[in-house]
Amino acid sequence: MQGLATSATPSLTPRRLRFINVLHCSNTPPIHALSLPLSLTVQATKLMMVRTTEYKAEYHHFIPRFLLRQFAALEQPPPTRRQRGRRPRSQRPQGQPPKDPFVNAIDLRKNALVQVSVSREFGLVDMYRDQGYQNPRHIEDNLGKLEGHAGRIIKKASDTFKAGQTLELTRRERDTIRKFLFLMKYRNSTFYARYNHDSITTYDSNDKHRLESYMREKRFKSPRDIWYANLKTFLDLEMDPDMQWIKKVHERAFPDDAMMFIHHMQSKFMAFCQPSSEEDEFILTYNAYGVFEGPSDVQIDPTTGGAIEGAYTEYHNFAPISAKLIIILRSSLLVDPSKEGAEDLQEEWENLREEVRKQHLFPEKAAVSLLESLPIKKCGNSYSTTINGKLVLKPNRGPRGEDRFYFTCFRISSYYVNLINSIFLEQATKGDTIVYRSKSALGRTLKSYLEIGREGFKLVTDEANDPHLAFLKKLEKIAGQLVGNVCLRYKAIAPPKPQTHMSQWVAHLVGLKVMALSENSDAPEVYKLMKPDGGLDTYFYDLMQSQLMVFLKIKIDVILSRSKLTQDDRLEVKYQLQQLYMTFPAQRVWLYVKIMRNLPNFDERDFKKPIRELEINGPEDDVAKLIALYPSRTDQLTMLMFYKAQMTASFLI
């Protein structure tokens, strides 16, 4: 056997083969006892080695175990409930906590108080497994490294505050914590569910078309691949004092998420807080690190009955560290520059606040934060000095690597602890578990949340199976076990029933008819003349936009018919709307005129009843072909398309 070895092949003596066999197939006899040729023996050994490295699914935590351990129950279950092979408590060194402790939790599936293992809570199988990468575990590995750095800093903070001292962090340590907190938000199950799609077709968030364009530009195959790439970008990013990282993150991440990261790092300050009462505690929900306090606009789509997300403003973000310690991020929108020694920024700050306020449906309410009076402030630093109670930047001083930051831990009242917990609970309806430390503190938190009426909280619909009401009823039952009778207060609203407008119905039929007449399985041929990179997704999106154009036209016509404007003024309004529509993408104008031409083909009293055949083909198709020949003249040809369609229409398009 030894004579067969070469410089490229290690010598396989019977002793070595026997050793390999024991490692990989311990229940079989030693290899020297088998009457097999050496070549077959080596092949069998290699096969066994390959089998041992086969992929195994992994449970990935989106809330790291080192944080979950901070919520470990004071009373741990007996060793019989622990995993096989773990040393029982009696055999562990005195004072050493178990590596896999249990936490107290509300199990919302069973509607019961339970204890759950840290190792199997707040995670998903293979959520960070990037199969398109050479090392599919690269995200999980790098998250682990960041968690290690952040964990040491957090332990340092906890120990410092327990001793009643001021926490001193280097710039690198502070930036590490800030990055860690952002990734706690970005890596969680909510973002995973948002991006976890094999195709852009099933992606349904409000940035779909920006994401689709980015996918096409960067040649990503799925939204999930973008999420993985963004995670890698954020993890690899070096936070230099000169802030070159801002340019790098813009270049390497999806723009919307890059701006989210920059905003998190630059537009908020960080404060540590602990309950002033020993009886109060913070709870932990599955999405606590992604929850924010601030105005958020949600409207009901009357055509589908579904919720439409609108503008939102994050005044405060949260990061529970333990039942007794939380990090709160406060937006600079709540920090008056005149009180920070930056009077020159006062006007700009006020203008920004006004712009943010105007984006909301109810601007007067958007300016108010529930936690605006929470007694926290910016940390001190080594590059500023305090003059007349204001932090003033030292002369000729910019950010440096050797900068130091000094944090105190703010003690907050029961009112604010309960309010923060209520914010967590309000957003916990889709979770299965709520972690707590002690039953007494949980009882007070639940009682406060369920009994106190706050605007915007505990809104339920009048439907029989409303999930939020079911969630509240579960908490009411748990609270009853802990503190006795609880008077649940909530507000029931009647959402508008889904309705279909005539423009939507006609657009739907016209769009399908155009598809039926096309021989192209991807998107109609004429449509692709105007949008060569378009597909079914963009076609139906443009169809929806064209329907909204028709809807707006009908609404304006109705308003004008009831107005006291002169006929000339009415015509001027209609003319201006036409001029606006001519600036829209050619493919939308093309669909718009087809929908408008077919409106008279339906009964106005019952628009689902057609009175004539659909008229699909029209002069707009000829103009579309010209656009394909002369793309540089698209704007002029789009106007021509509009006018030609108008010439053949029986009413003003």
XYZ file of C-alpha atoms in Angstrom:
653
model
C 0.000 0.000 0.000
C 2.734 2.445 0.878
C 4.244 1.984 -2.545
C 1.168 3.528 -4.140
C 1.628 6.886 -2.430
C 2.898 9.863 -4.466
C 3.862 13.404 -3.574
C 0.278 14.465 -4.312
C -1.345 11.595 -2.450
C -0.738 11.105 1.282
C 0.279 7.643 2.360
C -2.721 5.579 3.463
C -1.473 2.827 5.731
C -3.916 0.310 7.200
C -3.539 2.168 10.495
C -4.567 5.506 8.911
C -7.422 3.950 6.990
C -8.605 2.337 10.173
C -8.530 5.753 11.895
C -10.534 7.410 9.086
C -13.020 4.571 9.178
C -13.564 4.994 12.899
C -14.187 8.715 12.408
C -16.739 8.362 9.650
C -18.329 4.988 10.098
C -17.736 3.811 13.627
C -20.203 0.923 13.481
C -18.410 -0.908 10.630
C -15.432 -3.202 11.004
C -11.920 -1.796 10.416
C -10.956 -1.387 6.783
C -8.111 -3.897 6.949
C -10.708 -6.566 7.752
C -12.566 -5.908 4.472
C -11.381 -7.679 1.370
C -11.514 -4.575 -0.872
C -8.872 -3.241 -3.249
C -7.136 -0.096 -2.029
C -8.615 2.078 -4.804
C -12.158 1.157 -3.783
C -11.298 1.677 -0.141
C -9.995 5.194 -0.822
C -13.074 6.025 -2.913
C -15.369 4.762 -0.181
C -13.493 6.816 2.391
C -13.783 9.964 0.265
C -17.486 9.319 -0.232
C -17.993 9.010 3.512
C -16.063 12.243 4.060
C -18.256 14.061 1.519
C -21.376 12.777 3.213
C -20.244 14.145 6.545
C -19.956 17.635 5.034
C -23.421 17.619 3.501
C -25.443 20.756 4.154
C -27.505 20.907 7.323
C -30.213 23.480 7.923
C -29.345 26.003 10.627
C -31.455 28.044 12.992
C -30.451 31.696 12.615
C -31.331 34.151 15.373
C -32.469 37.620 14.355
C -32.197 38.573 18.033
C -28.771 37.329 19.185
C -28.580 34.896 22.055
C -26.297 37.169 24.065
C -29.186 39.662 24.258
C -31.798 37.016 24.979
C -29.676 35.786 27.888
C -30.063 39.218 29.472
C -33.773 38.401 29.826
C -33.152 34.957 31.354
C -35.752 33.942 33.908
C -34.690 34.218 37.534
C -36.030 30.724 38.146
C -34.607 28.211 35.677
C -36.245 24.812 35.053
C -34.691 21.642 36.481
C -31.911 19.942 34.485
C -34.286 17.307 33.086
C -35.697 19.925 30.723
C -32.293 20.831 29.362
C -30.683 19.391 26.293
C -29.007 16.011 26.533
C -25.329 16.276 27.318
C -25.490 19.569 29.209
C -24.113 19.573 32.698
C -26.817 19.926 35.358
C -26.703 22.961 37.587
C -25.087 20.997 40.417
C -22.072 20.206 38.204
C -21.516 23.744 36.869
C -18.989 26.006 38.569
C -20.733 28.071 41.205
C -22.146 31.329 39.849
C -21.847 30.274 36.196
C -25.155 30.733 34.330
C -26.260 28.142 31.762
C -25.271 28.863 28.162
C -28.780 28.054 27.011
C -31.064 29.493 29.696
C -34.823 29.739 29.539
C -36.774 32.982 29.339
C -40.283 33.694 30.548
C -42.677 34.364 27.709
C -46.276 34.785 26.647
C -46.951 32.106 24.048
C -49.577 33.792 21.877
C -50.357 30.554 20.045
C -51.293 28.764 23.266
C -52.298 31.972 25.035
C -50.320 30.878 28.061
C -47.333 31.845 30.182
C -44.446 29.514 29.371
C -40.682 29.202 29.542
C -38.797 28.876 26.264
C -35.188 28.115 25.477
C -32.969 30.950 24.279
C -31.515 28.675 21.600
C -34.860 28.248 19.814
C -36.491 31.645 20.129
C -36.592 34.679 17.822
C -35.021 33.040 14.803
C -35.744 31.385 11.463
C -34.161 28.480 9.642
C -31.499 29.563 7.128
C -32.695 33.162 6.940
C -29.118 34.403 6.346
C -27.985 31.536 4.103
C -26.744 33.220 0.905
C -26.661 30.378 -1.610
C -25.273 32.620 -4.344
C -22.055 33.180 -2.399
C -18.980 30.967 -2.207
C -19.411 30.732 1.550
C -23.188 30.632 2.115
C -22.621 31.338 5.828
C -20.724 34.585 5.242
C -23.559 36.773 6.548
C -24.156 34.635 9.623
C -20.401 34.524 10.292
C -19.979 38.294 9.990
C -23.071 38.965 12.066
C -21.485 36.768 14.722
C -18.306 38.850 14.659
C -20.259 42.092 14.986
C -22.309 40.587 17.815
C -19.074 39.686 19.585
C -17.797 43.268 19.406
C -21.169 44.762 20.338
C -21.663 42.267 23.160
C -18.428 43.310 24.840
C -19.363 46.992 24.594
C -22.859 46.346 25.936
C -21.454 44.348 28.857
C -19.094 47.222 29.563
C -22.069 49.606 29.538
C -24.163 47.389 31.820
C -21.352 46.958 34.337
C -20.555 50.675 34.285
C -24.136 51.755 34.901
C -24.624 49.166 37.646
C -21.672 50.785 39.391
C -23.322 54.195 38.979
C -20.541 55.512 36.756
C -20.315 57.323 33.416
C -19.693 55.169 30.360
C -16.773 56.206 28.153
C -16.719 54.912 24.577
C -14.240 55.474 21.777
C -15.534 56.643 18.428
C -15.007 53.138 17.089
C -17.011 51.623 19.949
C -19.817 54.117 19.523
C -19.984 53.529 15.765
C -19.938 49.769 16.323
C -22.973 50.014 18.592
C -24.755 52.323 16.154
C -24.131 49.939 13.270
C -25.199 46.989 15.417
C -28.470 48.717 16.311
C -29.221 49.438 12.661
C -28.575 45.832 11.722
C -30.803 44.663 14.562
C -33.543 46.529 12.729
C -32.539 45.556 9.191
C -31.789 41.874 9.810
C -35.036 41.031 11.584
C -37.889 38.858 10.393
C -39.900 41.827 9.098
C -37.255 42.822 6.551
C -36.626 39.165 5.756
C -40.319 38.690 4.945
C -40.239 41.834 2.836
C -37.296 40.708 0.707
C -37.749 36.931 0.779
C -39.007 36.515 -2.793
C -37.616 34.514 -5.682
C -38.902 37.095 -8.145
C -39.805 40.773 -8.181
C -43.272 39.671 -9.313
C -44.346 38.702 -5.799
C -42.599 41.628 -4.065
C -45.349 43.970 -2.870
C -43.771 46.833 -0.915
C -44.215 50.437 -1.990
C -40.685 50.694 -3.428
C -41.279 47.844 -5.866
C -40.492 49.717 -9.049
C -37.363 51.360 -7.708
C -36.219 47.941 -6.548
C -37.049 46.401 -9.920
C -35.008 49.044 -11.709
C -32.106 48.467 -9.306
C -32.316 44.702 -9.841
C -32.124 45.191 -13.577
C -29.233 47.643 -13.317
C -27.173 45.500 -10.924
C -28.304 42.167 -12.420
C -29.735 40.716 -9.248
C -31.983 37.703 -9.677
C -34.299 38.236 -6.715
C -35.180 40.774 -3.999
C -33.680 38.371 -1.462
C -30.294 38.653 -3.198
C -30.447 42.439 -2.772
C -31.112 42.034 0.949
C -28.141 39.705 1.311
C -25.931 42.108 -0.659
C -27.075 45.033 1.483
C -26.375 43.097 4.678
C -22.876 42.345 3.421
C -22.332 46.003 2.527
C -23.409 47.238 5.949
C -21.363 44.584 7.749
C -18.203 45.237 5.722
C -18.466 49.022 5.921
C -15.619 50.688 7.796
C -16.953 53.669 9.753
C -14.093 56.136 9.264
C -14.071 59.530 11.073
C -13.795 61.358 7.738
C -17.126 59.761 6.805
C -16.002 58.380 3.472
C -18.321 55.507 4.364
C -21.276 57.652 3.254
C -20.044 57.653 -0.334
C -19.256 53.940 -0.178
C -22.648 52.895 1.131
C -24.332 54.971 -1.583
C -22.316 53.109 -4.195
C -22.784 49.600 -2.817
C -26.315 49.337 -1.393
C -29.845 49.749 -2.707
C -30.310 53.561 -2.545
C -33.416 53.519 -0.337
C -31.736 51.278 2.227
C -28.451 53.175 1.973
C -30.303 56.358 2.929
C -31.975 54.509 5.790
C -28.541 53.507 7.089
C -27.119 57.030 6.750
C -30.159 58.530 8.447
C -29.804 56.077 11.319
C -26.112 56.851 11.793
C -26.227 60.626 11.347
C -29.677 61.950 12.232
C -30.252 60.496 15.696
C -28.517 60.505 19.024
C -28.204 57.555 21.373
C -29.188 57.456 25.044
C -29.168 54.698 27.672
C -32.184 54.460 29.979
C -33.224 52.370 32.960
C -36.427 52.295 35.028
C -36.316 54.537 38.068
C -38.469 52.005 39.936
C -37.003 48.614 40.789
C -40.419 47.103 40.069
C -40.527 48.179 36.410
C -39.080 46.200 33.509
C -38.919 46.357 29.734
C -40.451 43.565 27.689
C -39.054 42.115 24.465
C -41.095 41.465 21.321
C -39.958 39.865 18.069
C -39.759 43.250 16.314
C -38.803 45.537 19.215
C -35.604 46.648 17.447
C -37.572 47.686 14.361
C -40.387 49.527 16.131
C -40.416 53.313 16.105
C -42.425 56.037 17.797
C -43.771 58.711 15.499
C -46.588 59.529 13.083
C -47.354 56.928 10.443
C -49.996 57.395 7.748
C -52.078 54.411 6.726
C -55.002 54.617 4.325
C -57.506 52.016 3.233
C -57.643 51.280 -0.484
C -61.370 51.437 -1.303
C -60.917 49.071 -4.240
C -59.264 46.270 -2.273
C -59.893 47.031 1.375
C -56.158 46.679 1.969
C -53.924 49.092 3.852
C -51.751 51.545 1.924
C -48.648 52.770 3.718
C -47.988 56.475 3.497
C -45.514 58.890 5.055
C -43.947 58.056 8.394
C -41.514 59.822 10.704
C -39.301 58.016 13.198
C -38.955 60.225 16.261
C -37.672 57.447 18.522
C -36.230 53.972 17.958
C -35.619 51.364 20.618
C -33.148 48.628 21.497
C -33.935 46.681 24.685
C -30.664 45.427 26.172
C -32.184 43.747 29.212
C -35.280 43.999 31.356
C -33.532 46.863 33.161
C -31.681 48.656 30.343
C -32.716 50.060 26.982
C -31.043 52.181 24.302
C -33.237 54.887 22.799
C -32.411 56.747 19.595
C -33.950 60.208 19.322
C -34.353 62.020 16.008
C -32.554 65.318 15.480
C -35.972 66.693 14.486
C -36.666 66.885 18.228
C -33.365 68.583 19.078
C -33.550 72.372 18.935
C -30.209 73.648 17.511
C -30.474 76.896 19.489
C -30.204 74.847 22.674
C -27.171 73.013 21.331
C -25.047 76.043 20.527
C -25.905 75.906 16.805
C -28.126 78.946 16.310
C -26.965 79.229 12.692
C -28.837 75.987 11.939
C -32.099 77.104 13.534
C -33.841 78.252 10.356
C -32.785 75.178 8.401
C -33.995 72.936 11.233
C -37.386 74.655 11.394
C -37.806 74.382 7.612
C -36.971 70.681 7.743
C -39.494 70.078 10.518
C -42.135 71.884 8.481
C -41.371 69.847 5.358
C -41.640 66.606 7.312
C -44.872 67.742 8.924
C -46.486 68.601 5.576
C -45.859 65.121 4.200
C -48.429 63.666 6.583
C -52.189 63.433 6.188
C -52.687 65.342 9.444
C -49.763 67.787 9.651
C -50.827 69.315 12.956
C -50.645 65.909 14.661
C -47.432 64.857 12.923
C -45.412 67.474 14.776
C -46.103 65.803 18.127
C -44.058 62.973 19.620
C -45.476 60.899 22.468
C -42.005 60.758 23.993
C -40.899 64.321 23.300
C -40.718 65.080 27.018
C -38.747 61.915 27.807
C -35.825 63.279 29.887
C -32.847 62.270 27.742
C -30.127 64.309 26.074
C -27.025 63.932 23.956
C -23.909 62.414 25.439
C -20.831 64.488 26.161
C -17.724 64.233 23.997
C -14.055 65.127 23.950
C -14.252 67.563 21.031
C -16.841 69.915 22.540
C -16.974 72.075 25.609
C -19.929 73.336 27.628
C -20.504 77.097 27.613
C -23.570 78.506 29.370
C -25.102 75.051 29.437
C -24.584 74.471 25.695
C -22.235 72.092 23.914
C -19.891 74.135 21.726
C -17.419 72.616 19.268
C -13.799 73.327 20.122
C -11.920 75.540 17.607
C -10.387 73.824 14.561
C -11.848 70.533 15.640
C -13.494 67.902 13.462
C -14.194 64.204 13.986
C -11.121 62.132 14.874
C -10.455 58.503 15.597
C -9.316 59.276 19.141
C -12.587 61.014 20.096
C -14.307 59.924 23.295
C -18.012 59.921 24.172
C -19.422 60.044 27.692
C -22.810 58.470 28.408
C -24.901 58.651 31.530
C -27.839 56.322 32.117
C -31.117 58.206 32.406
C -33.621 56.946 34.939
C -37.150 57.086 33.550
C -40.461 56.900 35.374
C -43.045 54.114 35.312
C -45.130 56.227 32.934
C -42.442 56.110 30.248
C -41.556 52.462 30.848
C -45.206 51.505 30.380
C -45.541 53.777 27.346
C -42.499 52.240 25.650
C -43.788 48.749 26.429
C -47.188 49.771 25.043
C -45.518 50.829 21.794
C -43.907 47.379 21.615
C -47.210 45.628 22.320
C -49.083 47.702 19.752
C -46.800 46.319 17.043
C -46.600 42.744 18.338
C -49.791 41.332 16.838
C -47.980 39.266 14.189
C -45.555 37.657 16.619
C -45.848 34.405 18.516
C -43.896 35.306 21.647
C -43.511 38.188 24.099
C -40.566 37.822 26.488
C -40.646 39.243 30.011
C -38.598 38.880 33.198
C -41.029 38.926 36.114
C -44.768 38.315 36.296
C -45.413 41.310 38.521
C -43.799 43.751 36.068
C -45.570 42.105 33.125
C -48.913 42.414 34.893
C -48.459 46.153 35.426
C -47.375 46.649 31.810
C -50.361 44.741 30.407
C -52.802 46.544 32.682
C -51.429 49.918 31.589
C -51.577 49.017 27.892
C -55.053 47.491 27.983
C -56.772 50.053 30.202
C -55.279 53.388 29.142
C -56.796 54.935 26.028
C -54.259 56.630 23.747
C -54.982 58.097 20.348
C -53.906 55.734 17.589
C -53.535 52.729 19.909
C -55.697 49.584 19.990
C -57.652 50.345 16.825
C -59.688 47.367 15.669
C -62.211 46.841 12.910
C -65.799 45.744 13.346
C -65.087 42.500 11.506
C -65.699 39.259 13.400
C -62.158 37.891 13.085
C -60.149 41.066 13.504
C -56.596 39.890 14.386
C -55.790 42.914 16.550
C -58.886 42.401 18.686
C -58.040 38.712 19.056
C -54.551 39.752 20.191
C -55.983 42.176 22.755
C -58.327 39.503 24.098
C -55.392 37.150 24.598
C -53.485 39.793 26.536
C -56.603 40.545 28.575
C -56.790 36.906 29.634
C -53.099 36.812 30.589
C -53.413 40.098 32.492
C -56.389 38.703 34.371
C -54.244 35.822 35.600
C -51.565 38.242 36.794
C -53.399 41.243 38.267
C -57.058 40.278 38.400
C -59.817 41.951 36.420
C -58.673 44.275 33.634
C -60.978 46.672 31.801
C -59.952 46.415 28.151
C -60.426 49.650 26.211
C -60.143 49.809 22.444
C -61.622 51.718 19.526
C -63.561 49.936 16.798
C -63.667 51.469 13.334
C -65.588 50.459 10.240
C -63.187 50.268 7.288
C -64.613 51.167 3.890
C -65.857 48.198 1.931
C -63.947 47.411 -1.248
C -65.464 49.218 -4.213
C -64.734 49.220 -7.910
C -64.778 52.433 -9.905
C -65.851 52.448 -13.539
C -62.355 53.482 -14.610
C -60.892 50.449 -12.871
C -63.367 48.031 -14.430
C -62.903 49.354 -17.960
C -59.109 49.529 -17.582
C -59.065 45.916 -16.413
C -61.035 44.690 -19.438
C -59.099 46.841 -21.900
C -55.769 45.705 -20.476
C -56.706 42.038 -20.714
C -58.045 42.492 -24.242
C -54.799 44.143 -25.348
C -52.932 41.164 -23.914
C -55.274 38.699 -25.630
C -54.714 40.333 -29.025
C -50.960 40.217 -28.550
C -48.920 37.244 -29.691
C -46.238 38.051 -27.148
C -46.413 36.095 -23.895
C -44.297 38.675 -22.065
C -45.993 42.014 -22.797
C -47.901 43.424 -25.803
C -45.671 44.068 -28.820
C -46.764 47.679 -29.253
C -46.194 48.344 -25.544
C -42.625 47.043 -25.826
C -41.985 49.397 -28.743
C -42.269 52.242 -26.241
C -40.723 50.382 -23.292
C -38.265 47.819 -24.699
C -37.162 46.612 -21.259
C -40.734 46.246 -20.032
C -42.404 43.027 -19.002
C -45.701 41.895 -17.550
C -44.927 43.576 -14.228
C -44.325 46.978 -15.774
C -47.244 46.548 -18.172
C -49.775 46.019 -15.407
C -48.199 48.765 -13.322
C -48.527 51.210 -16.241
C -52.086 49.984 -16.763
C -52.862 50.835 -13.142
C -51.297 54.284 -13.525
C -53.324 54.883 -16.688
C -56.473 53.870 -14.838
C -55.661 56.444 -12.163
C -55.263 59.057 -14.894
C -58.762 58.195 -16.129
C -60.080 58.241 -12.562
C -58.644 61.720 -11.975
C -60.069 62.958 -15.286
C -63.551 61.728 -14.357
C -63.367 63.250 -10.877
C -62.234 66.615 -12.216
C -65.031 66.601 -14.798
C -67.572 65.957 -12.032
C -66.157 68.735 -9.857
C -66.123 71.178 -12.770
C -69.719 70.342 -13.642
C -70.760 71.388 -10.132
C -68.515 74.417 -9.861
C -69.405 78.061 -10.446
C -66.543 78.574 -12.885
C -67.246 80.054 -16.287
C -67.187 77.800 -19.319
C -63.865 79.291 -20.400
C -62.336 78.592 -16.995
C -63.580 75.021 -17.080
C -62.038 74.473 -20.487
C -58.790 75.955 -19.223
C -58.665 73.444 -16.352
C -59.282 70.569 -18.769
C -56.644 71.903 -21.136
C -54.069 72.104 -18.344
C -54.835 68.515 -17.340
C -54.252 67.440 -20.942
C -50.947 69.281 -20.990
C -49.929 67.495 -17.798
C -50.870 64.080 -19.168
C -48.800 64.674 -22.306
C -45.681 64.772 -20.141
C -46.322 61.244 -18.859
C -44.524 58.168 -20.272
C -45.714 57.323 -23.775
C -46.867 53.816 -22.867
C -49.192 55.225 -20.196
C -50.694 57.763 -22.586
C -51.147 54.894 -25.063
C -53.134 52.892 -22.504
C -54.959 55.980 -21.245
C -56.471 56.853 -24.616
C -57.581 53.238 -25.124
C -59.391 53.251 -21.770
C -60.964 56.654 -22.424
C -62.164 55.584 -25.872
C -63.950 52.596 -24.348
C -65.736 54.347 -21.472
C -68.829 55.065 -23.637
C -69.017 51.353 -24.465
C -70.336 50.632 -20.952
C -73.610 51.537 -19.281
C -72.995 54.380 -16.800
C -75.792 53.123 -14.528
C -74.282 49.637 -14.427
C -70.770 49.913 -15.812
C -70.180 46.172 -15.557
C -72.694 45.801 -18.382
C -71.109 46.426 -21.834
C -73.334 48.039 -24.465
C -70.865 47.774 -27.366
C -67.769 45.804 -28.301
C -64.410 47.023 -27.040
C -62.440 49.210 -29.450
C -58.814 48.292 -28.890
C -56.969 49.324 -32.029
C -56.584 53.007 -32.743
C -54.304 55.696 -34.214
C -52.187 55.624 -31.053
C -50.748 52.296 -32.245
C -49.305 53.907 -35.378
C -47.710 56.659 -33.313
C -46.220 54.056 -30.973
C -44.434 52.508 -33.949
C -43.002 55.913 -34.828
C -41.688 56.249 -31.268
C -39.765 53.002 -31.760
C -38.219 54.434 -34.942
C -37.482 57.884 -33.515
C -36.938 57.461 -29.745
C -35.256 60.873 -29.485
C -38.574 62.489 -30.443
C -40.701 60.606 -27.913
C -42.010 63.785 -26.252
C -43.332 65.278 -29.483
C -44.751 61.964 -30.657
C -46.528 61.438 -27.323
C -48.314 64.745 -27.897
C -49.165 63.588 -31.422
C -50.574 60.355 -29.991
C -52.856 62.356 -27.723
C -54.096 64.631 -30.505
C -54.716 61.803 -32.992
C -56.736 59.909 -30.398
C -58.715 63.063 -29.642
C -59.569 63.563 -33.326
C -61.286 60.170 -33.487
C -63.004 60.399 -30.081
C -66.598 61.496 -29.620
C -65.803 63.423 -26.431
C -62.904 65.289 -24.833
C -60.209 62.842 -23.769
